[in-house]
XYZ file of N, CA and C in Angstrom:
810
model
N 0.835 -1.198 0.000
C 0.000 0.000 0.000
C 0.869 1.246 0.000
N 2.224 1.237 0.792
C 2.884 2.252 0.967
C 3.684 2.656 -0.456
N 3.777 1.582 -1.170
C 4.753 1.452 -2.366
C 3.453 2.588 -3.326
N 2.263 1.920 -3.419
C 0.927 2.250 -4.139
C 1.083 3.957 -4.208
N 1.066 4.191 -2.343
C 0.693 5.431 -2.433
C 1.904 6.188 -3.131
N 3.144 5.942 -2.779
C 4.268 6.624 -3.125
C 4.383 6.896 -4.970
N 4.140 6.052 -5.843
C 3.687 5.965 -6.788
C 2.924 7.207 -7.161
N 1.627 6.919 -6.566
C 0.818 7.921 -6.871
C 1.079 9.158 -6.602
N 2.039 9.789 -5.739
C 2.433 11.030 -5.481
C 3.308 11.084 -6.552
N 3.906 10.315 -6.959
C 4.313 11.007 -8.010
C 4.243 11.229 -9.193
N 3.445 10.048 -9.584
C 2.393 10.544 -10.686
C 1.674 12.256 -10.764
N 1.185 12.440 -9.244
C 0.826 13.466 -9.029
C 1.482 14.622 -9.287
N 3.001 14.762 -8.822
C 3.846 15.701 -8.826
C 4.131 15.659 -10.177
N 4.236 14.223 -11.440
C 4.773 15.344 -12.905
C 3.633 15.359 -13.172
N 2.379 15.330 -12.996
C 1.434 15.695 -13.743
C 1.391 17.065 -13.820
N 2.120 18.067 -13.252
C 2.356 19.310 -13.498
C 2.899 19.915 -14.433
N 3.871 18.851 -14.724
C 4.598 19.112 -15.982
C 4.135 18.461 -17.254
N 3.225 17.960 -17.236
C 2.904 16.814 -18.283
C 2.437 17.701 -19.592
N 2.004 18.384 -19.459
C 1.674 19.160 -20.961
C 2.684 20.810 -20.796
N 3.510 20.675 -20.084
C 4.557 21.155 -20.127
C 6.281 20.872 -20.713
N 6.144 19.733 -21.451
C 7.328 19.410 -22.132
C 8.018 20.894 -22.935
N 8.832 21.151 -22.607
C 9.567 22.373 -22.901
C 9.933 22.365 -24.661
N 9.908 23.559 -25.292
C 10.827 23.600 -26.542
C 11.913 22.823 -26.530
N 12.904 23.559 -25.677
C 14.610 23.057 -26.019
C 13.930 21.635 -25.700
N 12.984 20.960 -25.514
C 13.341 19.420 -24.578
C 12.729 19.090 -25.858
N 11.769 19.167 -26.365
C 11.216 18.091 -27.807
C 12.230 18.563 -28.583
N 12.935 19.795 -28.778
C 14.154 19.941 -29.874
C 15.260 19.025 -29.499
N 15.492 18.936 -28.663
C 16.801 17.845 -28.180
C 16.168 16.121 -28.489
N 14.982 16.110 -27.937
C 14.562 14.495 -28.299
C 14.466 14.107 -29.816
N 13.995 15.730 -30.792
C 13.939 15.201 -31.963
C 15.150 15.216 -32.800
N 16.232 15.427 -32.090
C 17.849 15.618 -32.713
C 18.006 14.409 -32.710
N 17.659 13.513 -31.852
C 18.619 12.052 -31.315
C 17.500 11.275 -33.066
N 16.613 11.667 -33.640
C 16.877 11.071 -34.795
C 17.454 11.075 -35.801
N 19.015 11.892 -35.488
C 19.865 11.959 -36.375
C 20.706 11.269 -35.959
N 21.511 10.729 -36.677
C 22.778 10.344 -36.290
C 24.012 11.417 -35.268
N 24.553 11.971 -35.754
C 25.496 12.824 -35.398
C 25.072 13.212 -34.156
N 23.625 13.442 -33.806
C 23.152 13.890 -32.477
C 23.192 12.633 -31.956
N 22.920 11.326 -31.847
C 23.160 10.258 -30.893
C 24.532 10.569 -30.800
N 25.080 10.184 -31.528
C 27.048 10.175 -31.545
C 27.083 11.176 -30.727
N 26.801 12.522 -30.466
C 27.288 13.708 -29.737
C 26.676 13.107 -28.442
N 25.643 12.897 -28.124
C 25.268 12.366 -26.598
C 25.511 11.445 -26.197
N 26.182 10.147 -26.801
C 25.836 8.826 -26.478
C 24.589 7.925 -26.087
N 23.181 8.577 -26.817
C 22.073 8.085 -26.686
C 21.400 8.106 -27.733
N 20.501 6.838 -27.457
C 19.451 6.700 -28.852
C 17.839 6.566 -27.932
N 16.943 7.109 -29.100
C 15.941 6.419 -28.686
C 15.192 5.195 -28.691
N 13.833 4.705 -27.935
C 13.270 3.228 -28.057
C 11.869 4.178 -27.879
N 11.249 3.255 -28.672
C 9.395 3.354 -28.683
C 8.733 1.880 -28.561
N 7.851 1.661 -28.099
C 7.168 1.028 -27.853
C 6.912 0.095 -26.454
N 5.377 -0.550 -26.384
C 5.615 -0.888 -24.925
C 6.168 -2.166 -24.732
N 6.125 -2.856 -25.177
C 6.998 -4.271 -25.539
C 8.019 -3.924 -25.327
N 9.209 -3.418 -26.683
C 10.359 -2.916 -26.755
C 11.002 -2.452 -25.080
N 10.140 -1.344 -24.853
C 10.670 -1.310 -23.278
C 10.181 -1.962 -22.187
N 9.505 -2.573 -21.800
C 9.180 -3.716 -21.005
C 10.437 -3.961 -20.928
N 10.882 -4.695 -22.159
C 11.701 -5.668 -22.341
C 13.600 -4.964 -21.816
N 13.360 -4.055 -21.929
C 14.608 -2.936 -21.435
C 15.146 -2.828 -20.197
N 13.243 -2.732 -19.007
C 13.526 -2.056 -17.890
C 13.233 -3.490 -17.384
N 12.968 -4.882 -17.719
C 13.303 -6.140 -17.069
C 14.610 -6.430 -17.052
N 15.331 -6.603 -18.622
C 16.708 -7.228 -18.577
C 17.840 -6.327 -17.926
N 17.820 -4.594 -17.933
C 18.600 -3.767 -17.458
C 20.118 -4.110 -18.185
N 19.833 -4.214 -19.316
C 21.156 -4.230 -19.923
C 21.583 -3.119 -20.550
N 20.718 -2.096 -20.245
C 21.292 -0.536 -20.617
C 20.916 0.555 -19.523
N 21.691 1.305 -19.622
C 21.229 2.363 -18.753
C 20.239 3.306 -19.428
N 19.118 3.498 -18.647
C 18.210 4.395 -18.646
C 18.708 6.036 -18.637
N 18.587 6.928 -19.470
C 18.396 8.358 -19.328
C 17.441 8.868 -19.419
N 16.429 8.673 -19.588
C 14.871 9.256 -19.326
C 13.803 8.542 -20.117
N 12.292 9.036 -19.470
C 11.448 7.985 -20.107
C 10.598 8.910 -20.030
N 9.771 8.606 -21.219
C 8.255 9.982 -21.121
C 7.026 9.187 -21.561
N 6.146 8.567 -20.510
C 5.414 7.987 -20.952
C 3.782 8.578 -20.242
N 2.707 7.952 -21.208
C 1.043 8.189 -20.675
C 1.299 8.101 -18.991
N 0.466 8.475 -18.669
C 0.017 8.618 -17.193
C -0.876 7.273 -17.078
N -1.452 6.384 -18.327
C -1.987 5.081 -18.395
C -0.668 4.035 -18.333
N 0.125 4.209 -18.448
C 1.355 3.475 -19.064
C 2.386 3.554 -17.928
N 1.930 4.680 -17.397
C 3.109 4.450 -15.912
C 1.865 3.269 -15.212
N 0.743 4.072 -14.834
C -0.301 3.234 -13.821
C -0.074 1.771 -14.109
N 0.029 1.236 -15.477
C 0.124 0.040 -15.682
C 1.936 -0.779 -15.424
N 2.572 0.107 -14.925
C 3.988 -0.231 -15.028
C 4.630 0.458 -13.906
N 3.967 0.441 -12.546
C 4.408 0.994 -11.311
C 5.980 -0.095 -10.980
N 5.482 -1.405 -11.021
C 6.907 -1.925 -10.396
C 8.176 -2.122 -11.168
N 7.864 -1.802 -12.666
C 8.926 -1.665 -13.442
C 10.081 -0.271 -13.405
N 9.032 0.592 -12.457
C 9.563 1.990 -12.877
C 9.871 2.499 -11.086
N 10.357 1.456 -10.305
C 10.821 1.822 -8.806
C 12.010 2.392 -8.960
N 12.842 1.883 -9.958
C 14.425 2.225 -9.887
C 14.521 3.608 -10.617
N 13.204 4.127 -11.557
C 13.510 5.135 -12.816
C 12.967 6.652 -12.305
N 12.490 6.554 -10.703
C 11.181 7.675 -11.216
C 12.108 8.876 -11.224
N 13.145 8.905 -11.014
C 13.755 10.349 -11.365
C 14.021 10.988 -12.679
N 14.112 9.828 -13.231
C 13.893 10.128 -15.099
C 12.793 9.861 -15.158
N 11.645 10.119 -15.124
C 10.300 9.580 -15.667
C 9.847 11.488 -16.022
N 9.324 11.034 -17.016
C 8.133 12.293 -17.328
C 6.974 12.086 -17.619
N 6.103 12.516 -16.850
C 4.352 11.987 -17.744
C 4.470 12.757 -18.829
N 4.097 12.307 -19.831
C 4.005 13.351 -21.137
C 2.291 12.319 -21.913
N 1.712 13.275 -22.155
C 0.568 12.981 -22.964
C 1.096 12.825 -24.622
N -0.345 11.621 -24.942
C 0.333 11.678 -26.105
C 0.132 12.496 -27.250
N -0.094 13.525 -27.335
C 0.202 15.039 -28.619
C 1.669 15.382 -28.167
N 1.718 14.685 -26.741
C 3.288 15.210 -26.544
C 4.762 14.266 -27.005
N 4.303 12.857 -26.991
C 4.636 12.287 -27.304
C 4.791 12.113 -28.753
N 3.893 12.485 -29.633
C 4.027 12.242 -30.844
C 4.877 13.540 -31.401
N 5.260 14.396 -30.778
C 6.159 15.425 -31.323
C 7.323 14.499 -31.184
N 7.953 13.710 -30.340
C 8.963 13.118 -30.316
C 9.042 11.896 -30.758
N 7.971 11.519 -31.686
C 7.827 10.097 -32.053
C 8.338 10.170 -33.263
N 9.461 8.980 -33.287
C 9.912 8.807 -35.389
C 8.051 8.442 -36.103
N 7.134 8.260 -35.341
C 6.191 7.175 -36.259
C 4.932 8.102 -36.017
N 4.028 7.551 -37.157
C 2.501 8.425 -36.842
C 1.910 7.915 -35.985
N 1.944 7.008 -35.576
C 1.287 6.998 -34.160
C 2.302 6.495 -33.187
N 2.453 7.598 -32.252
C 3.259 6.965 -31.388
C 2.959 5.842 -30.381
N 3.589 5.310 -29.494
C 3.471 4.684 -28.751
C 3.019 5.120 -27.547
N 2.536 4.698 -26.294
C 2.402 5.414 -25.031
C 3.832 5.440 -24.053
N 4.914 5.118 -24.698
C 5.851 5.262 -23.888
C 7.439 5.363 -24.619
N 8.115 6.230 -24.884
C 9.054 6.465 -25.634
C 10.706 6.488 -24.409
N 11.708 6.212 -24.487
C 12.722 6.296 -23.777
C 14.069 6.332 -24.479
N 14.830 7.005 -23.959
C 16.096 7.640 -24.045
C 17.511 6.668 -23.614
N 18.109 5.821 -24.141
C 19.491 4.973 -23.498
C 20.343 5.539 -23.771
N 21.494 4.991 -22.949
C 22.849 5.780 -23.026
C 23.185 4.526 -24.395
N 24.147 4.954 -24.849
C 24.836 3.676 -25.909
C 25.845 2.823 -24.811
N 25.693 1.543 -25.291
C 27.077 0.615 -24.652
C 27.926 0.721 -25.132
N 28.951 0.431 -23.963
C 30.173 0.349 -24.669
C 31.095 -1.001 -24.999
N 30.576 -1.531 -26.021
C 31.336 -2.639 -26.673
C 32.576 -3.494 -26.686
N 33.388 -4.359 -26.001
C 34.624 -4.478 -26.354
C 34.339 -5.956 -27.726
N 34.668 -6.142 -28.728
C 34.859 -7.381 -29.004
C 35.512 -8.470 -27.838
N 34.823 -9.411 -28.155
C 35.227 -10.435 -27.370
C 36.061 -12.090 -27.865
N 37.219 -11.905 -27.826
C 38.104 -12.467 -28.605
C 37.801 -14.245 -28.589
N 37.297 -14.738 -27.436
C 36.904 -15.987 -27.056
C 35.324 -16.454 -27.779
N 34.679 -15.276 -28.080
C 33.330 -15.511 -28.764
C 33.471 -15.495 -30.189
N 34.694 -14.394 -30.418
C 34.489 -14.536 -32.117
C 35.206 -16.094 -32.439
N 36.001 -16.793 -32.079
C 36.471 -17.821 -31.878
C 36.307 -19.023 -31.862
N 34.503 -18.445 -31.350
C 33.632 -20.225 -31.379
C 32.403 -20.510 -31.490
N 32.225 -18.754 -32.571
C 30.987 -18.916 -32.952
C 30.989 -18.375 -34.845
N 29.659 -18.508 -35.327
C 29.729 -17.809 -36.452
C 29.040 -16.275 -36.005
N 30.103 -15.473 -37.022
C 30.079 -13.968 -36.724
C 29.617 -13.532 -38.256
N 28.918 -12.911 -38.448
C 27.751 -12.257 -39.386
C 28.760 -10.865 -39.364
N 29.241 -10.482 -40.615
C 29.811 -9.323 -41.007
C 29.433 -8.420 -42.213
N 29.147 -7.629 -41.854
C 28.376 -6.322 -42.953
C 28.577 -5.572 -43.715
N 28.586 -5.023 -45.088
C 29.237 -4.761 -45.970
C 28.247 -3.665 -46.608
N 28.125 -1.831 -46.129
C 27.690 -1.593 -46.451
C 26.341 -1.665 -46.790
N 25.874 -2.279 -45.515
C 24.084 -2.318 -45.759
C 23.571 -1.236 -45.030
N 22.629 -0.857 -45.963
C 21.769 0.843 -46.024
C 20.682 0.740 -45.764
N 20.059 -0.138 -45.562
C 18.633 0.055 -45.211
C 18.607 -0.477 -44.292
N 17.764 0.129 -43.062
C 17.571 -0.132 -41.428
C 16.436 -1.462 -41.997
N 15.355 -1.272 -42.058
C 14.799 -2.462 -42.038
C 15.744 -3.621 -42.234
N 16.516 -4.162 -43.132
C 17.326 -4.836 -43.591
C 18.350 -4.777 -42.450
N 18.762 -3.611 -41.899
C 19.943 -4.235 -40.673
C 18.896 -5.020 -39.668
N 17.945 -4.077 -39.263
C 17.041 -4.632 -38.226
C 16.646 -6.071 -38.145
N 16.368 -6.585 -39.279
C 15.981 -7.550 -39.476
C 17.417 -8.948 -39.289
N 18.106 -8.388 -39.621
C 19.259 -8.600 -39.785
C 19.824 -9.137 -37.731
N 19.769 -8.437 -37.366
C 19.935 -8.586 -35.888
C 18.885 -8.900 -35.060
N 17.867 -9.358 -36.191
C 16.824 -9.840 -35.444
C 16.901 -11.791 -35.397
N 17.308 -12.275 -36.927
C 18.287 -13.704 -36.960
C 19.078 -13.497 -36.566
N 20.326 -12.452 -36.185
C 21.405 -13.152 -35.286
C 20.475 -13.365 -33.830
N 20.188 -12.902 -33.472
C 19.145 -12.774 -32.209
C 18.650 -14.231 -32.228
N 18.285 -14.899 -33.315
C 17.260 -16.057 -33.398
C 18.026 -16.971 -33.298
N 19.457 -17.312 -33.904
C 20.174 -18.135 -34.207
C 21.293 -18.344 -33.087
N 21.359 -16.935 -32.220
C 22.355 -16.993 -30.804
C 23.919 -16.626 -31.362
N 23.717 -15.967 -32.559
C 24.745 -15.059 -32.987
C 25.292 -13.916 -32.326
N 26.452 -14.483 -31.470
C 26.348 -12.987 -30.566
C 26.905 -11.765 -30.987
N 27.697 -11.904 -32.046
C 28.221 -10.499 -32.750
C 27.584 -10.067 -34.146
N 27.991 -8.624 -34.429
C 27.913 -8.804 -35.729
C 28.406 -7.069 -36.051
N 29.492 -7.657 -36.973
C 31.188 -6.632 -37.507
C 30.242 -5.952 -38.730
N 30.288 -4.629 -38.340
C 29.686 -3.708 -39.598
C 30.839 -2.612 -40.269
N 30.792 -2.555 -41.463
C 31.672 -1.911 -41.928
C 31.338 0.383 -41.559
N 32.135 1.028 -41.888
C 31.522 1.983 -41.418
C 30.440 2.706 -42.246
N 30.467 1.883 -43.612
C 29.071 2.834 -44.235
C 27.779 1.952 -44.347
N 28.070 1.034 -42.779
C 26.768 0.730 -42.712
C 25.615 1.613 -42.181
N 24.309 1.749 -42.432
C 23.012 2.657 -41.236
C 23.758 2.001 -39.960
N 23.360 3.318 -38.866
C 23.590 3.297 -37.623
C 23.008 1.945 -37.108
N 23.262 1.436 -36.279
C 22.102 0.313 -35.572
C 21.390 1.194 -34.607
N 21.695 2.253 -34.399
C 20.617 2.675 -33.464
C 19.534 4.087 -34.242
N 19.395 3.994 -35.590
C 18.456 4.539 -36.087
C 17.125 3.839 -35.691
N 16.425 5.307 -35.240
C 14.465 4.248 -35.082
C 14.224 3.364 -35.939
N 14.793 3.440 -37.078
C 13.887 2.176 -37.897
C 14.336 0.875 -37.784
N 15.650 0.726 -37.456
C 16.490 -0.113 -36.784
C 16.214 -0.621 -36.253
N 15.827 0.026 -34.613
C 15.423 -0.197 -33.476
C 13.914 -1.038 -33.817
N 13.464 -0.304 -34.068
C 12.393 -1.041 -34.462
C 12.096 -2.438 -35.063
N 12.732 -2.474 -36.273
C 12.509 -4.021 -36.539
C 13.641 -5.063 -36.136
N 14.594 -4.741 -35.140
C 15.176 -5.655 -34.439
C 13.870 -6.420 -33.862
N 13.240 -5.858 -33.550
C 12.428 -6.364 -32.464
C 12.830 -7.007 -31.060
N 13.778 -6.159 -30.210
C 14.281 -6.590 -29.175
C 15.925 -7.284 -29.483
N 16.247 -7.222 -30.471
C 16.967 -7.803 -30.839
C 18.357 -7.092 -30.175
N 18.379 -5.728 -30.536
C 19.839 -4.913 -29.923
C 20.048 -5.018 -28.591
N 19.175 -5.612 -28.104
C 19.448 -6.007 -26.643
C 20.309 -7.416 -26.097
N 20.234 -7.530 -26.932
C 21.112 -8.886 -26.987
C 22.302 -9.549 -27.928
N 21.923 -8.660 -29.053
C 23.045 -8.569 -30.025
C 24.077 -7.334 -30.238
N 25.594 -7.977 -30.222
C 26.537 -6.658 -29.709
C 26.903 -6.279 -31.548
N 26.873 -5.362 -31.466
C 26.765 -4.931 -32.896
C 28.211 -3.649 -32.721
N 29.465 -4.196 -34.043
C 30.962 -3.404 -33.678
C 30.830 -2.619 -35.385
N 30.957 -1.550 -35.447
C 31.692 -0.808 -36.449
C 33.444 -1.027 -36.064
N 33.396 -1.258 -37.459
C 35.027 -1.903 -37.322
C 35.468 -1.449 -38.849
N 37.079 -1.570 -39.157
C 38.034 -1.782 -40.295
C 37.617 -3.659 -40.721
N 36.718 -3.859 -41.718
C 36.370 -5.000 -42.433
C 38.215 -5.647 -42.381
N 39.128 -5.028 -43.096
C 40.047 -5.783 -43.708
C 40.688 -6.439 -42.562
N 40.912 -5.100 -41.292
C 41.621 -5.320 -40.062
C 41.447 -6.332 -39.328
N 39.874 -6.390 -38.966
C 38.919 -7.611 -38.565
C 39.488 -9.408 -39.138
N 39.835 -8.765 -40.753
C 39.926 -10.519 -41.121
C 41.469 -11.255 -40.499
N 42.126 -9.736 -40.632
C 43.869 -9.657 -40.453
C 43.946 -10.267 -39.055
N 42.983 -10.015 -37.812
C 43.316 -10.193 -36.304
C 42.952 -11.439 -36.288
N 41.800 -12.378 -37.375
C 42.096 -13.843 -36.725
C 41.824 -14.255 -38.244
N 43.294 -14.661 -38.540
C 43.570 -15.199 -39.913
C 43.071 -16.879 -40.091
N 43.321 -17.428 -38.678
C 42.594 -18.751 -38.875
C 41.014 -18.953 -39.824
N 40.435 -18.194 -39.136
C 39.006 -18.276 -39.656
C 38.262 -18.384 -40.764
N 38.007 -18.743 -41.379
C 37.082 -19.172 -42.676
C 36.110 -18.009 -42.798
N 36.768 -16.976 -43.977
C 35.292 -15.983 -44.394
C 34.579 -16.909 -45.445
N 33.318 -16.807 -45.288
C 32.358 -17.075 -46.425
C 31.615 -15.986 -47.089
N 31.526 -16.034 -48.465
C 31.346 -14.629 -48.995
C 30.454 -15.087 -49.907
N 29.030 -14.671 -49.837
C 27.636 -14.554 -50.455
C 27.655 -13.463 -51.490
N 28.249 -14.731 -52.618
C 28.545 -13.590 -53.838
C 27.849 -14.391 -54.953
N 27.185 -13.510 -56.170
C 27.302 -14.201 -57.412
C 28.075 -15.185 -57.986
N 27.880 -16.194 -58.509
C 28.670 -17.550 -58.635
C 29.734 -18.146 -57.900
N 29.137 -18.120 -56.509
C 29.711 -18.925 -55.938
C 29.068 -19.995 -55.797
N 29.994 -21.320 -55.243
C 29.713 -22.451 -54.346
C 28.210 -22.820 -54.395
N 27.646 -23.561 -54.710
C 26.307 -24.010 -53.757
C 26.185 -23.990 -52.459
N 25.563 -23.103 -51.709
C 25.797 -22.994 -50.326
C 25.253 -24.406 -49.611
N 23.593 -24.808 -50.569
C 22.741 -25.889 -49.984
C 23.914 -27.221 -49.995
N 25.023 -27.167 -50.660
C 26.007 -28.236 -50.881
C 27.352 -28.164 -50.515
N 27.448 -27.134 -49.666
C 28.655 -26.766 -48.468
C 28.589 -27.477 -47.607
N 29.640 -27.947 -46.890
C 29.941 -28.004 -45.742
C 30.127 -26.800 -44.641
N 29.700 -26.128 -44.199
C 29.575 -24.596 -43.904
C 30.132 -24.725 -42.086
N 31.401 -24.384 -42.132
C 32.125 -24.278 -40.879
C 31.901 -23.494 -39.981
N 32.039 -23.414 -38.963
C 32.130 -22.318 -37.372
C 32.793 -23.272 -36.493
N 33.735 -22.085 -36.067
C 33.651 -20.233 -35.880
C 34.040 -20.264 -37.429
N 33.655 -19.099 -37.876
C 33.790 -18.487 -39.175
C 33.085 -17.327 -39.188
N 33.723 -16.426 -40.357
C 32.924 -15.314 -40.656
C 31.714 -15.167 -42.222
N 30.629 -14.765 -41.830
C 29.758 -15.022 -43.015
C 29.674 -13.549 -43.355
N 30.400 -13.203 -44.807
C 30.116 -11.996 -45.157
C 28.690 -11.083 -46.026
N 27.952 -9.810 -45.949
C 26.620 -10.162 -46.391
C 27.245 -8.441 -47.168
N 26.790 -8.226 -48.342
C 27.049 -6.933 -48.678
C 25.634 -6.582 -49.235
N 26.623 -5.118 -50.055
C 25.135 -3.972 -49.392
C 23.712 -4.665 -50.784
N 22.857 -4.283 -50.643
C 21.903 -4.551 -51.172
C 21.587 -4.240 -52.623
N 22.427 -3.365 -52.914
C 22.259 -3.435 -55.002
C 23.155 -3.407 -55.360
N 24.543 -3.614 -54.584
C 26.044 -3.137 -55.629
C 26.721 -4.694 -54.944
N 26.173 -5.277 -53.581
C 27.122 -6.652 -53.436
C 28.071 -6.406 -52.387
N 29.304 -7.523 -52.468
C 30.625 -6.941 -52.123
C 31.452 -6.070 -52.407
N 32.291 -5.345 -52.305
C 33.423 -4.758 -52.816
C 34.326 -5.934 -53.246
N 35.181 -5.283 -54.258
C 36.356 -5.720 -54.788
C 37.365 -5.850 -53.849
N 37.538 -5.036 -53.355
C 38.854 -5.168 -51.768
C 38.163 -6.180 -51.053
N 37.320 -6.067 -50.523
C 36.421 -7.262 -49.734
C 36.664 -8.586 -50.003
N 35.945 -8.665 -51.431
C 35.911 -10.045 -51.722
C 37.213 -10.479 -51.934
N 38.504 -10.147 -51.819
C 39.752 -10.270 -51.533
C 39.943 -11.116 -50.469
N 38.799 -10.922 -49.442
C 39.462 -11.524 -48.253
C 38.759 -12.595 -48.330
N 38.050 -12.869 -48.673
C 36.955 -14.067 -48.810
C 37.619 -15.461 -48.992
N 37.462 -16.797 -48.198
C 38.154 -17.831 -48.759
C 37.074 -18.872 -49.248
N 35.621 -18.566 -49.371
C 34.752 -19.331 -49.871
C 33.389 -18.749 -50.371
N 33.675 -18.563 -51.494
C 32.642 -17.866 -52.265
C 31.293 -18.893 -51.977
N 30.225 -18.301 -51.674
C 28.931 -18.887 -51.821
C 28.117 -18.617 -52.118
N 26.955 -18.850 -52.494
C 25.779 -18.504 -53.172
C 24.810 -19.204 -53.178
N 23.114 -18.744 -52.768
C 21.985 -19.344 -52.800
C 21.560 -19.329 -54.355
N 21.160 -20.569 -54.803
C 21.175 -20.684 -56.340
C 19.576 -20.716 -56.443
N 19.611 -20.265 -57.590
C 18.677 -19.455 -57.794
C 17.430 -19.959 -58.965
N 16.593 -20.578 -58.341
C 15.487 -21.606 -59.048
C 13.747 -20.921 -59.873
N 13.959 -19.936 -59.512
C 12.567 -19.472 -60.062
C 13.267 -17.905 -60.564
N 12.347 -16.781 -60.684
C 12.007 -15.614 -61.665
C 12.760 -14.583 -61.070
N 13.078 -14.643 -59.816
C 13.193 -13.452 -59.024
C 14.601 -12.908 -58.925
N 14.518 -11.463 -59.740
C 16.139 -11.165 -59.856
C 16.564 -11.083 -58.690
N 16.809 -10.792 -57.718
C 17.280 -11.173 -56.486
C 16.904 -11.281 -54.886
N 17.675 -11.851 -54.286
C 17.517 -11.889 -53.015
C 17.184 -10.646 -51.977
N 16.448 -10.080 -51.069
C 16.541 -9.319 -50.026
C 17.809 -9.454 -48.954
N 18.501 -8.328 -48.892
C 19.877 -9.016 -48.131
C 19.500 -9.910 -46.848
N 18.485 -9.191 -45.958
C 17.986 -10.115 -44.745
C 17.221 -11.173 -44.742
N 16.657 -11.753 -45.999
C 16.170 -12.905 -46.443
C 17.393 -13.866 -46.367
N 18.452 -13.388 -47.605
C 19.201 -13.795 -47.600
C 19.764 -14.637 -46.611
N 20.350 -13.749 -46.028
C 21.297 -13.986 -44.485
C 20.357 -14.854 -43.689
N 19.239 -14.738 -43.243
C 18.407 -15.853 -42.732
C 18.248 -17.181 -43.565
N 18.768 -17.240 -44.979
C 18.674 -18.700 -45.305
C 20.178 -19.325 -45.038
N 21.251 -18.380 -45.266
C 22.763 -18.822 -44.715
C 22.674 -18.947 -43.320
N 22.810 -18.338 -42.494
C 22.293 -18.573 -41.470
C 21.581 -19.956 -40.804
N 20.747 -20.525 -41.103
C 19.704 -21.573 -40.960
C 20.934 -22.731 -41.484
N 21.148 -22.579 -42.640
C 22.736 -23.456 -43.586
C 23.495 -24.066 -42.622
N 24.429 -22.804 -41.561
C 25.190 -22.503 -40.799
C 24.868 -23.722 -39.567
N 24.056 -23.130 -39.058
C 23.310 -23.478 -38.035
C 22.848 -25.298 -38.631
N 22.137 -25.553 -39.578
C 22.070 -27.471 -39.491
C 23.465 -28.242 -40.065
N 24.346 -27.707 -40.527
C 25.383 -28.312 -41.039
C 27.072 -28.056 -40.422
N 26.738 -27.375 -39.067
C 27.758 -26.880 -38.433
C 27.424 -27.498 -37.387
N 28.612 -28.161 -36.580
C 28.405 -28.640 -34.853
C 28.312 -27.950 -33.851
């Protein structure tokens, strides 16, 4: 009861502020959908109530603020014991000024970014998913949504990949960046630090992949979505492969793709 009431006082106390969200404060929330403005703060945003559920259970990021319905706290009192100093009630006309989407969600929040080390024992004894210039967030999202499925714990992006922490990103991970450590890295440097390893490279006439023997730890390379690999790239490659190609359709979706290598990986690897 004491927890109840305490709650409710403070519900009470931002409800003062609740249709008070300041200029500079929706101008600063709507910066972080740029790139360069996450990079300058070390924060991105998250929308939805799932998505954060799933945030303020696992606590694998730090919280910098949360602006959600005054329905959405009521329904999420014991999730939000550790947060209420970042909490803002914000209604939602207020919310949707800070929403990437037309309809926002009832609860939008602010993370700091992690800080990443590669982990030399994981790339080592697992398959690592490496990125080559992929531009479309849906397509990364999706993308870290099978490593997510498959228990892929990394995945090496070159630097002109989309951010992973663009909203649209975020979004169709579907929970996924929470669990998948995602490195902007030097592609070539990456292959140079563990030369043992077997790249596989999802290129035009390669290999039958369905007729590989498909090894891990190894690296599976995926490039960008209308131009492929690079020429320097596919340099490093020691096994060209390719999903062969049986019906009309000029090509593959890169995250289709990668979810059928992937699956490959995964029944023909120990």
């Amino acid at each position: 009861m004491q927890e109840k009431c305490s709650n409710l006082y403070f519900i009470e106390l931002n409800r003062i502020n609740a249709k008070m969200l300041s200029k500079a404060k929706i101008k600063y929330l709507q910066s972080l959908q740029q790139k360069k403005y996450r990079l300058k703060e070390k924060v991105f945003l998250v929308e939805g109530e799932k998505i954060i559920d799933e945030v303020l259970r696992q606590k694998l990021f730090n919280v910098h603020s949360i602006y959600a319905t005054e329905t959405w706290i009521n329904q999420n009192t014991s999730l939000l014991t550790s947060h209420e100093a970042c909490l803002t009630v914000t209604p939602l006309n207020g919310l949707k000024k800070i929403s990437s989407l037309k309809t926002p969600n009832s609860v939008i929040a602010v993370l700091e970014m992690p800080n990443y080390t590669s982990l030399v024992d994981k790339i080592q004894t697992s398959l690592n998913l490496v990125l080559e210039n992929i531009q479309d967030p849906g397509n990364m999202g999706t993308i870290i949504r099978i490593a997510d499925w498959f228990g892929i714990p990394h995945i090496f992006c070159s630097k002109g990949c989309v951010d992973v922490y663009n909203p649209k990103v975020i979004q169709a991970s579907m929970g996924g960046f929470l669990r998948i450590q995602v490195h902007y890295v030097d592609l070539e440097a990456l292959f140079q630090e563990h030369p043992k390893l077997p790249v596989y490279g999802a290129v035009l006439g390669g290999k039958n992949a369905f007729k590989q023997n498909l090894n891990k730890p190894s690296f599976l390379l995926i490039g960008n979505e209308g131009k492929g690999l690079t020429d320097s790239i596919q340099k490093q490659i020691t096994h060209k492969i390719t999903i062969p190609k049986m019906g009309g359709a000029e090509s593959l979706n890169a995250g289709v793709a990668t979810g059928i290598l992937c699956a490959l990986f995964s029944s023909t690897s120990s």
